[in-house]
Amino acid sequence: MLNRILKTLAFATILPLPAVAETTTNFTLENGMEIVVIEDHRAPVVVQMVWYKVGAADEPAGKSGIAHFLEHLLFRGTDNLAPGEFSETVAANGGSDNAFTSWDYTAYHQRVAADRLDLMMQMEADRMRNLKITEADMLVERDVVLEERNQRTDSDPAALFGEQRRAAQYLNHPYGVPVIGWRHEVGALGAQDALDFYQTYYAPNNAILIVAGDVDPDDVLAMAKEHYGPLAPTEGLTERLRPQEPPQLSERRLTLEDPRIGQSYVMRSYLAPERDPGDQKTAAALTMLAELLGGSPTTSYMAKRLQFDDPVAVYTSAWYNGMSYDDTTFGMVVVPVPGVSLDDAEAAMDRVLDEFIEAGIDADHFARIKMQSRAAQIYADDNVASLARRYGQALTSGLTLDDVEAWPDLLQSVTAEDVLQAARDVLDRNRAVTGRLIKPEIAQ
């Protein structure tokens, strides 16, 4: 019904944090390309990720979806590689590869045996500046993207609902535009649109190379100099300047009816600050607030009050992701039990939020949340791909290496009063979008 992450870890002792900073090395090539090397010698495996500091929020007006469209086109070949040959070569060498696009970044990655890293760099550097985009390739991939939109958005009421809520949340900022693009704009994209975007943003001075695994930093630097070093930067590339949101003065509400859904629900999101470089304290408090309110389907505050103490909901959740270049959102959802109206479910949600701020935070529950956060960090660091992704997301969202490495300890230092103050500041209905996805009643 709804995507959720079940967090059920329980630990009797506090586990030590990994010494990530001791195994992380960074360089910058003369052409401006940043390099981060994360050593992990437990297995002869390496992950290479190239992150471009450009995403859906950086697209020209009227060209929505171009960043994601270009991600598809990068697999269509260069002067040196035929269409599909990149991924075929990775697979032939026993590896895997893929790519993804978000509002703030586009990333390409491969996981291979460590002795194949040089080949991966050679191919990735080739398509950074030598992509061949033909009209035929453009038409094929545009149809693929449109079909992807059909399957993942247009045929999914929850996805359509999310798209509409996000557009209502961001009236002026491009975060209100879907990553996959608006259908009518994607259908009008051409090869020159993609080529213009590519030639501007796919450049070493707009890219971050993350290499994680069984590698030596000096060896990585030597390979990077050989393959990425000769690539010309884009001249005149400036810091990202995006339209910002005007002050929101009143709550925005929307309702979407769709007979395809199984259960009606109410969802609310508040505009919230992101993790800023050198200033992540509020984001850390909001991270803990989300866990305390709705991080667990059984033990969180909303779950206990709305699903068990006074059962008006079959499911509740709260979430926050501070990894964002500009302001992000804090959200929550309540799915009522049969017979409880959305009006009553929303009123109960508001009552519980007020109670949470008024009553304060249970010290034992807060300690468990911190312990689970520490454990989750350790398990995340156990995966080289997860490590590479964490650094890439942060650096393309405007954070620094110091910010990444300070984050786990910062989460542990959050106090109950920090959390409550963040709740008072952010959970303001005048800065919220409240949406209802409704299954219409069918007349008998």
PDB file of C-alpha atoms in Angstrom, residues 64 146 181-189:
ATOM      1  CA  SER A  64      11.626  19.088 -17.791  1.00  0.00           C
ATOM      2  CA  LEU A 146       7.654   8.072 -21.870  1.00  0.00           C
ATOM      3  CA  GLY A 181       9.491  15.395 -16.409  1.00  0.00           C
ATOM      4  CA  TRP A 182       6.012  16.507 -17.364  1.00  0.00           C
ATOM      5  CA  ARG A 183       4.704  14.310 -20.172  1.00  0.00           C
ATOM      6  CA  HIS A 184       3.997  17.128 -22.636  1.00  0.00           C
ATOM      7  CA  GLU A 185       7.517  18.517 -22.203  1.00  0.00           C
ATOM      8  CA  VAL A 186       9.313  15.166 -22.386  1.00  0.00           C
ATOM      9  CA  GLY A 187       7.469  14.398 -25.624  1.00  0.00           C
ATOM     10  CA  ALA A 188       8.879  17.580 -27.181  1.00  0.00           C
ATOM     11  CA  LEU A 189      12.548  17.007 -26.235  1.00  0.00           C
TER      12      LEU A 189
END
